[in-house]
């Protein structure tokens, strides 16, 4: 049941695949992914990938837009390196076979999204992620140095804790020796020892009831690293996308890309009035946190479950050419977006926080790297600029590869690691215990830890979560391991971290808005100083 590899990659989205493709030039890679290989948030990305290509855009403008969106919490040096590497990383995607739309003159067709001062988003119609995911999968499948294990779920990363050493503190000396991986064929947990482990498990959207994220986004990597006493931060900054399609029968929610607003669609209230200018001079293309809060407020005022998006002013041929996926999807439920209003509602979309990494993707645990949505590199600060996440994943997987190939040959395998201990566990005969707890968690997070928060709401969420945590830990300890219980446990851990990080932030900043602290700390300080 034991396996040894140079590089263990957990996750098959843009972060995991692009790392695997590069690491495979140097050693053997085992890539595990808990569902089918293409079931990732990457596949559902619509708008595209931000990169600086042509004047009048410049790196400085993209850096500035990213800093503004991050509400002064982004790490400027990380922003600079990410944006300055954008052109090179995008060119590499093209070399891997990814097609981006072009204009009639043969230049890349660039779109604009909220918070961007220039047109700089490369896209493949409104299915950019699908195009990227397909091409990366193809390249990985053709690579002899990459072994792909589908439907294999990473349960825990292996550290000194598994050697019986008491790891009670977040010590700087932790080392990752690989991971315990659930093998669906044997229905057993396998030990995979690795020199380098790359955590690329994506986001956390399913912790909320209404999300654009696919079901695989249960925050597993963040929870595993947190339990292993690795460092995690910024989890209070959950980005709610302003415009998911309001269709209560469907979960996850279908996204209506911001690029549609970039092309001219506007938000309207029940009476057909454009309401965004009341909130921000940038109107419907203001940064996401502002638009999502404005919609939330409009819904509270009107008592309705959604607002409207009007795309009727966009030329029909532009809709058919650039937004065929959205057009077809809406038409399938009776909405013709070339003339009908689209009902939209905010949905949990992106986690700006995650596993802390340095500029080389290294985490606080030796030999463990993180990239993509599960990582917190310092790029996004308090709010992510649209279409910066695919870019971030490419940049940090590249940098992680550069660093890890310098090290991996000198890293020994730790053969003393014991096999997974499942003694004393029995089959859980009541799946309902898991499904109901998941629904309760989602209800708690959506009700009390959503777009607008307060101390009392957060405390309420924490109290409710504590009970779910206790019940789930008990069930986990006595049950034969199945992926569903692992995911529930991870989701509860992630919910707990979000609430705690939100409680610790005694200000409103970026995506974290609290009724109890309506202003930035520094703004509050300015007001206090002027009194
Ligand atoms: P993912 O692509 O989500 O991949 C995570 C992988 O990890 C999956 O393969 C999953 O199965 C696997 N995994 C998770 N847990 C485990 C485990 N325990 N064991 C084994 N495998 C595991 N960003 C942009 O920049 N531009 C866009 O236009 C854009 N549009 C978006 C539209 C939608 C609908 C959504 C949901 C997101 C969008 N985003 C966009 C965000 C972006 O898609 C994601 O942040 C990015 O794709 C994350 O890539 P990733 O590789 O980190 O994770
Ligand atoms: C979108 O297309 O609106 C999503 C873009 C993103 O999340 O970056």
XYZ file of C-alpha atoms and ligand atoms in Angstrom:
592
model
C 0.000 0.000 0.000
C 3.063 2.249 0.057
C 4.233 4.388 -2.817
C 7.186 6.755 -3.248
C 7.361 9.650 -5.713
C 9.547 12.678 -6.296
C 6.593 15.071 -6.599
C 3.124 14.482 -5.186
C 0.611 16.937 -6.633
C -2.809 17.173 -4.987
C -5.341 18.676 -7.391
C -5.879 18.793 -11.152
C -6.852 22.419 -11.774
C -4.592 24.991 -13.387
C -2.297 25.112 -10.330
C -1.756 21.349 -10.015
C -1.531 20.584 -13.736
C 0.823 23.428 -14.623
C 3.124 22.474 -11.726
C 3.010 18.793 -12.711
C 3.873 19.558 -16.338
C 6.938 21.511 -15.281
C 8.109 19.209 -12.477
C 7.863 16.228 -14.851
C 10.891 17.612 -16.698
C 12.957 16.779 -13.611
C 11.418 13.764 -11.853
C 8.462 11.414 -11.407
C 5.153 13.058 -10.614
C 2.066 11.487 -9.076
C -0.995 13.696 -9.452
C -4.016 12.771 -7.327
C -7.421 14.314 -7.807
C -10.516 13.452 -5.858
C -13.034 13.399 -8.697
C -12.733 13.138 -12.486
C -9.622 14.936 -13.631
C -11.458 17.870 -15.223
C -13.886 18.498 -12.354
C -12.250 21.676 -11.079
C -13.096 25.354 -10.621
C -10.621 25.977 -13.439
C -12.950 24.273 -15.915
C -15.786 26.674 -15.070
C -13.774 29.901 -15.384
C -15.562 32.124 -17.846
C -14.145 35.655 -18.029
C -10.507 34.812 -18.643
C -6.988 35.511 -17.508
C -5.591 38.983 -16.899
C -2.232 39.820 -18.455
C -0.510 42.884 -19.831
C -0.054 42.586 -23.598
C -0.451 45.828 -25.503
C -0.269 49.584 -24.954
C -1.984 51.626 -23.614
C -1.924 48.952 -20.892
C 1.220 48.749 -18.776
C 2.447 46.607 -15.886
C 2.174 49.679 -13.670
C -1.547 50.078 -14.439
C -2.283 46.407 -13.751
C -0.249 46.586 -10.526
C -2.140 49.678 -9.456
C -5.560 48.107 -10.179
C -4.579 44.993 -8.202
C -3.401 47.094 -5.246
C -6.612 49.149 -5.252
C -8.802 46.037 -5.354
C -6.787 44.491 -2.484
C -7.690 47.492 -0.298
C -4.098 48.085 0.783
C -3.618 44.572 2.133
C -1.888 43.101 -0.921
C 1.856 42.563 -0.683
C 3.245 45.027 -3.221
C 6.304 42.927 -4.045
C 4.102 39.895 -4.757
C 1.754 42.000 -6.889
C 4.694 43.322 -8.882
C 6.301 39.963 -9.550
C 2.978 38.354 -10.484
C 1.971 41.057 -12.934
C 5.448 41.372 -14.444
C 5.488 37.605 -15.105
C 1.979 37.660 -16.589
C 2.993 37.967 -20.242
C 5.509 35.119 -20.079
C 3.135 32.740 -18.267
C 0.286 33.414 -20.693
C 2.601 32.759 -23.635
C 3.450 29.416 -22.053
C -0.255 28.543 -21.900
C -0.440 29.265 -25.612
C 2.542 26.955 -26.169
C 0.624 24.223 -24.311
C -2.070 24.655 -26.981
C -4.542 27.043 -25.334
C -6.460 29.175 -27.840
C -7.459 32.691 -26.891
C -9.870 34.718 -29.014
C -8.342 37.116 -31.517
C -9.574 40.197 -33.321
C -9.955 40.313 -37.100
C -6.514 41.970 -37.236
C -4.970 38.947 -35.478
C -4.316 40.589 -32.115
C -5.609 39.005 -28.919
C -9.142 40.220 -28.157
C -9.016 41.657 -24.655
C -11.999 42.099 -22.339
C -12.518 44.391 -19.376
C -13.887 43.414 -15.981
C -14.709 45.201 -12.727
C -11.795 47.136 -11.225
C -9.622 46.958 -14.386
C -8.638 50.322 -15.840
C -7.726 48.759 -19.202
C -8.840 45.970 -21.533
C -6.514 43.122 -20.519
C -8.463 39.904 -20.027
C -7.574 37.145 -22.499
C -10.451 34.772 -23.031
C -11.815 31.894 -25.040
C -15.409 32.979 -25.661
C -17.077 32.625 -22.239
C -15.446 29.221 -21.659
C -11.830 30.172 -20.981
C -11.377 27.717 -18.127
C -12.638 24.771 -20.128
C -10.160 25.520 -22.898
C -7.257 25.823 -20.439
C -8.234 22.723 -18.450
C -8.629 20.565 -21.569
C -5.281 21.545 -23.034
C -3.391 21.072 -19.762
C -5.009 17.672 -19.183
C -4.064 16.567 -22.675
C -0.442 17.582 -22.116
C -0.345 15.822 -18.719
C -1.904 12.640 -20.091
C 0.731 12.517 -22.817
C 3.598 12.957 -20.354
C 5.275 9.679 -19.338
C 6.588 11.153 -16.113
C 3.109 11.986 -14.821
C 0.934 9.333 -13.195
C -2.662 10.501 -12.749
C -4.852 8.969 -10.044
C -8.469 10.057 -10.438
C -11.051 9.747 -7.655
C -8.227 9.593 -5.103
C -8.764 11.884 -2.150
C -5.939 13.234 0.001
C -7.010 12.700 3.607
C -4.097 14.207 5.560
C -0.605 15.431 4.840
C 2.049 13.404 6.674
C 4.296 15.235 9.156
C 6.275 14.488 12.325
C 2.906 14.109 14.020
C 2.595 10.697 12.319
C 5.948 9.631 13.774
C 4.411 10.058 17.221
C 6.070 13.429 17.832
C 3.809 15.815 19.689
C 3.200 18.689 17.292
C 1.115 20.912 19.485
C 2.474 24.239 18.337
C 2.801 25.801 14.901
C 6.532 25.096 15.001
C 8.878 26.318 12.273
C 10.408 22.832 12.024
C 7.508 20.900 10.586
C 8.249 18.763 7.528
C 5.861 17.191 5.029
C 6.710 13.592 4.098
C 3.810 13.008 1.697
C 0.124 12.340 2.224
C -2.387 9.677 3.124
C -4.522 9.116 0.042
C -7.882 7.342 -0.141
C -7.878 4.708 -2.885
C -11.455 4.146 -4.113
C -10.619 0.818 -5.748
C -9.338 -0.811 -2.567
C -11.502 1.401 -0.343
C -8.378 1.898 1.766
C -6.044 4.730 2.655
C -2.625 4.460 0.970
C 0.601 6.010 2.185
C 2.244 8.135 -0.522
C 5.722 9.297 0.460
C 7.052 12.205 -1.541
C 10.078 14.434 -1.588
C 8.001 17.448 -2.561
C 4.248 17.832 -2.067
C 2.272 20.476 -3.963
C -1.061 21.437 -2.454
C -3.337 22.612 -5.277
C -6.767 21.740 -3.925
C -8.574 24.948 -4.920
C -11.271 26.877 -3.090
C -13.888 26.615 -0.403
C -17.150 27.759 -2.040
C -19.262 24.789 -0.949
C -18.969 25.900 2.663
C -21.764 28.290 1.622
C -25.240 27.362 0.436
C -25.111 29.431 -2.711
C -21.860 29.172 -4.639
C -20.481 29.221 -8.157
C -17.885 26.601 -7.162
C -18.168 22.954 -8.190
C -18.763 20.366 -5.462
C -15.045 19.513 -5.213
C -14.308 22.924 -3.652
C -14.515 21.893 0.002
C -11.316 23.553 1.227
C -9.533 20.226 1.841
C -5.987 21.510 1.410
C -6.500 24.486 3.693
C -8.082 22.272 6.366
C -5.337 19.625 6.092
C -2.576 22.195 6.436
C -4.352 23.933 9.311
C -4.774 20.631 11.161
C -1.089 19.884 10.545
C -0.314 23.233 12.257
C 0.748 24.978 9.061
C 0.034 28.684 8.656
C -3.217 29.938 7.104
C -4.466 33.539 6.850
C -6.992 35.917 5.320
C -9.904 33.489 5.301
C -12.352 36.256 6.233
C -11.937 37.550 2.678
C -14.482 35.412 0.847
C -15.374 36.918 -2.508
C -19.029 36.819 -3.465
C -19.520 37.115 -7.203
C -22.295 39.672 -7.768
C -23.982 37.897 -10.641
C -24.801 34.227 -10.430
C -27.931 33.135 -12.255
C -30.902 33.051 -9.893
C -32.244 29.556 -10.481
C -33.167 27.991 -7.132
C -33.416 24.522 -8.647
C -29.739 24.491 -9.548
C -26.671 23.953 -7.354
C -23.887 25.032 -7.783
C -25.079 28.294 -9.270
C -24.308 29.127 -12.865
C -22.062 32.171 -13.243
C -22.928 35.156 -15.402
C -19.476 36.492 -16.180
C -18.468 39.999 -15.238
C -17.289 40.328 -18.840
C -20.964 40.677 -19.759
C -21.043 43.857 -17.689
C -17.703 44.748 -19.298
C -19.493 44.518 -22.653
C -22.304 46.823 -21.490
C -24.806 44.859 -19.373
C -26.172 46.834 -16.408
C -27.775 45.940 -13.100
C -31.386 46.990 -12.543
C -33.846 46.894 -9.679
C -37.420 45.622 -9.646
C -38.689 48.856 -11.252
C -36.123 48.654 -14.035
C -33.906 51.423 -12.618
C -30.119 51.182 -12.823
C -29.122 51.326 -9.172
C -25.338 50.964 -9.114
C -24.560 54.658 -9.613
C -26.155 55.299 -6.209
C -23.291 53.288 -4.721
C -20.251 53.944 -6.906
C -19.312 56.204 -9.797
C -18.040 53.144 -11.696
C -21.622 51.833 -11.769
C -22.125 48.171 -12.672
C -18.379 47.744 -13.234
C -17.303 48.780 -9.740
C -15.135 46.181 -7.923
C -16.952 43.046 -6.876
C -17.176 43.686 -3.151
C -18.974 46.976 -3.793
C -21.349 45.519 -6.385
C -22.148 42.447 -4.251
C -22.888 44.614 -1.195
C -25.034 46.974 -3.268
C -27.077 44.035 -4.601
C -27.398 42.614 -1.096
C -28.710 45.982 0.070
C -31.136 46.316 -2.849
C -32.482 42.831 -2.115
C -32.950 43.730 1.548
C -34.824 46.911 0.580
C -37.065 45.232 -1.985
C -37.490 41.943 -0.097
C -36.870 40.122 -3.392
C -34.540 37.172 -3.884
C -32.597 38.672 -6.802
C -31.983 41.777 -8.906
C -31.847 41.960 -12.706
C -29.049 42.140 -15.240
C -29.928 43.795 -18.536
C -27.756 42.706 -21.476
C -30.215 43.753 -24.183
C -28.097 46.726 -25.281
C -25.230 44.443 -26.308
C -25.304 43.688 -30.034
C -26.777 40.265 -30.796
C -23.788 39.081 -32.795
C -21.490 40.031 -29.898
C -23.614 37.898 -27.569
C -23.554 34.938 -29.949
C -19.838 35.270 -30.581
C -18.519 36.033 -27.096
C -21.114 34.645 -24.724
C -22.498 31.512 -26.405
C -22.392 29.462 -23.219
C -24.348 31.995 -21.168
C -26.804 32.549 -24.014
C -27.467 28.804 -24.341
C -27.706 28.239 -20.603
C -30.200 31.065 -20.053
C -32.222 30.029 -23.084
C -32.469 26.521 -21.626
C -34.481 27.980 -18.746
C -36.549 30.278 -20.937
C -34.500 33.487 -20.782
C -33.361 35.044 -24.062
C -30.585 37.365 -22.900
C -30.662 39.381 -26.119
C -34.013 40.788 -24.950
C -35.020 39.445 -21.511
C -33.705 40.588 -18.143
C -31.554 37.998 -16.337
C -32.328 37.368 -12.642
C -29.034 37.437 -10.725
C -27.923 37.039 -7.131
C -24.498 37.110 -5.412
C -22.871 33.734 -4.668
C -19.735 32.635 -2.812
C -17.080 32.523 -5.491
C -13.463 32.801 -4.408
C -11.310 32.485 -1.302
C -8.689 35.240 -1.146
C -7.108 33.707 1.935
C -5.513 30.307 2.348
C -2.231 28.571 3.075
C 0.477 31.185 3.508
C 3.283 30.928 0.964
C 6.372 32.943 0.240
C 7.280 34.192 -3.232
C 8.367 30.670 -4.237
C 5.163 28.938 -3.200
C 6.796 27.488 -0.077
C 4.495 27.064 2.928
C 5.441 27.155 6.614
C 5.925 23.348 6.422
C 9.195 22.167 4.827
C 8.841 20.444 1.429
C 5.181 21.446 1.194
C 4.265 23.972 -1.490
C 0.891 25.514 -2.258
C -0.451 27.204 -5.367
C -3.772 28.374 -6.785
C -6.863 29.198 -4.817
C -5.854 27.246 -1.696
C -2.776 29.465 -1.295
C -2.412 32.928 0.176
C 0.534 34.428 -1.666
C -0.181 38.048 -0.757
C -1.476 38.964 -4.243
C -5.138 39.517 -3.447
C -5.040 41.227 -0.062
C -8.579 41.968 1.050
C -10.151 41.474 -2.377
C -9.137 39.801 -5.636
C -9.163 41.695 -8.886
C -11.214 39.751 -11.448
C -9.269 37.269 -13.597
C -6.133 37.519 -11.482
C -6.531 34.040 -10.000
C -5.767 31.896 -13.035
C -2.715 34.095 -13.482
C -1.647 33.718 -9.847
C -1.859 29.926 -10.095
C 0.381 29.880 -13.185
C 2.946 32.242 -11.703
C 3.247 30.461 -8.359
C 3.238 26.933 -9.763
C 6.082 28.051 -12.024
C 8.017 29.589 -9.142
C 7.354 26.572 -6.911
C 8.773 24.342 -9.592
C 11.918 26.475 -9.939
C 12.501 26.249 -6.194
C 11.577 22.633 -5.576
C 13.738 21.209 -8.362
C 16.747 22.798 -6.651
C 15.942 20.797 -3.519
C 14.225 17.529 -4.269
C 17.215 15.327 -5.070
C 18.654 15.889 -1.601
C 15.416 15.111 0.243
C 15.254 11.543 1.647
C 12.000 9.551 1.924
C 10.863 9.020 5.485
C 10.316 5.246 5.597
C 9.385 5.220 9.309
C 5.937 6.615 8.562
C 3.276 4.131 9.711
C 0.383 2.961 7.557
C -3.012 4.608 8.102
C -4.611 3.282 11.257
C -8.255 2.362 10.764
C -8.561 -0.005 13.727
C -11.806 0.168 15.662
C -13.778 1.884 12.907
C -17.108 0.653 11.580
C -19.200 1.430 8.522
C -21.367 4.502 9.022
C -24.803 3.285 7.998
C -26.433 6.697 8.183
C -25.332 8.989 5.352
C -28.066 11.339 6.471
C -25.864 12.359 9.413
C -23.326 13.678 6.930
C -25.668 15.256 4.392
C -27.736 17.045 7.029
C -24.666 18.384 8.832
C -23.368 19.728 5.513
C -26.674 21.517 4.904
C -26.641 22.927 8.441
C -23.106 24.205 7.975
C -24.033 25.872 4.676
C -27.092 27.485 6.258
C -25.059 28.833 9.180
C -22.323 30.242 6.950
C -24.784 31.811 4.492
C -26.958 33.320 7.228
C -24.282 34.698 9.537
C -20.944 34.853 7.696
C -22.045 36.204 4.309
C -21.567 39.548 2.567
C -22.520 41.643 5.596
C -21.372 40.498 9.041
C -21.587 41.642 12.645
C -20.162 40.497 15.984
C -23.429 38.940 17.056
C -23.861 37.071 13.760
C -20.317 35.715 13.909
C -20.716 34.578 17.514
C -23.945 32.841 16.601
C -22.207 31.086 13.712
C -19.365 29.965 15.974
C -21.761 28.542 18.575
C -23.697 26.592 15.936
C -20.513 25.348 14.327
C -19.095 24.069 17.578
C -21.876 21.506 17.885
C -21.434 20.384 14.276
C -17.688 20.118 14.874
C -18.092 17.919 17.967
C -20.610 15.601 16.308
C -18.543 15.283 13.140
C -15.256 14.573 14.943
C -16.960 11.799 16.914
C -18.444 10.319 13.754
C -15.112 10.607 11.910
C -13.202 8.778 14.654
C -15.487 5.796 14.700
C -16.354 5.523 10.970
C -14.620 3.593 8.224
C -13.231 6.380 6.109
C -15.270 7.587 3.153
C -14.652 10.798 1.145
C -17.921 12.403 2.288
C -16.974 12.436 5.975
C -13.499 13.786 5.165
C -15.006 16.606 3.123
C -17.541 17.492 5.800
C -14.798 17.618 8.390
C -12.712 19.860 6.138
C -15.643 22.166 5.427
C -16.333 22.556 9.147
C -12.643 23.301 9.785
C -12.694 25.916 7.024
C -15.924 27.473 8.346
C -14.287 27.716 11.749
C -11.194 29.467 10.337
C -13.339 31.917 8.335
C -15.345 32.836 11.425
C -12.265 33.195 13.611
C -10.391 35.319 11.079
C -13.530 37.455 10.661
C -13.841 37.907 14.427
C -10.201 38.916 14.669
C -10.573 41.641 12.036
C -11.955 44.612 13.930
C -12.588 46.764 10.873
C -14.355 46.612 7.518
C -11.906 46.082 4.705
C -12.267 44.758 1.184
C -14.522 41.731 1.205
C -14.960 41.701 4.971
C -17.752 44.088 5.896
C -18.913 44.326 9.521
C -21.816 46.425 10.761
C -19.878 46.878 14.013
C -16.782 48.360 12.363
C -18.046 50.115 9.226
C -14.698 51.781 8.407
C -11.045 50.824 7.907
C -8.894 50.912 11.010
C -6.758 53.639 9.395
C -9.854 55.639 8.435
C -11.143 55.276 11.992
C -7.760 56.433 13.245
C -7.925 59.515 10.987
C -11.392 60.347 12.309
C -10.274 59.868 15.913
C -7.159 61.997 15.328
C -9.255 64.811 13.899
C -11.524 64.936 16.957
P -9.228 24.031 -8.968
O -9.240 24.336 -10.396
O -10.508 24.154 -8.242
O -8.707 22.543 -8.787
C -8.687 21.966 -7.499
C -8.408 20.500 -7.659
O -8.115 19.911 -6.402
C -9.579 19.709 -8.211
O -9.033 18.784 -9.127
C -10.103 18.954 -7.003
O -10.752 17.741 -7.306
C -8.808 18.692 -6.291
N -8.937 18.383 -4.864
C -9.520 19.130 -3.899
N -9.402 18.511 -2.717
C -8.744 17.354 -2.936
C -8.337 16.286 -2.120
N -8.587 16.249 -0.806
N -7.674 15.253 -2.685
C -7.443 15.223 -4.013
N -7.808 16.215 -4.839
C -8.438 17.260 -4.303
N -10.593 33.072 -12.168
C -10.039 33.810 -13.140
O -8.866 34.214 -13.016
N -10.751 34.121 -14.257
C -12.023 33.703 -14.460
O -12.608 33.982 -15.481
C -12.637 32.943 -13.439
N -13.924 32.525 -13.561
C -14.435 31.678 -12.628
C -15.720 31.156 -12.817
C -16.228 30.246 -11.926
C -17.617 29.676 -12.138
C -15.470 29.854 -10.795
C -15.998 28.859 -9.815
C -14.209 30.397 -10.584
C -13.690 31.308 -11.492
N -12.414 31.849 -11.316
C -11.866 32.618 -12.301
C -11.564 31.417 -10.227
C -10.616 30.334 -10.760
O -11.305 29.504 -11.655
C -10.060 29.486 -9.642
O -9.559 30.279 -8.615
C -8.917 28.623 -10.173
O -9.357 27.882 -11.284
C -8.423 27.709 -9.091
O -7.526 26.810 -9.652
P -6.878 25.717 -8.720
O -6.012 24.896 -9.582
O -6.306 26.358 -7.532
O -8.139 24.870 -8.185
C -16.099 36.183 -14.238
O -15.985 35.763 -15.374
O -16.864 37.087 -13.897
C -15.270 35.572 -13.194
C -13.922 36.130 -13.276
C -13.163 35.820 -12.026
O -13.695 35.262 -11.077
O -11.990 36.186 -11.995
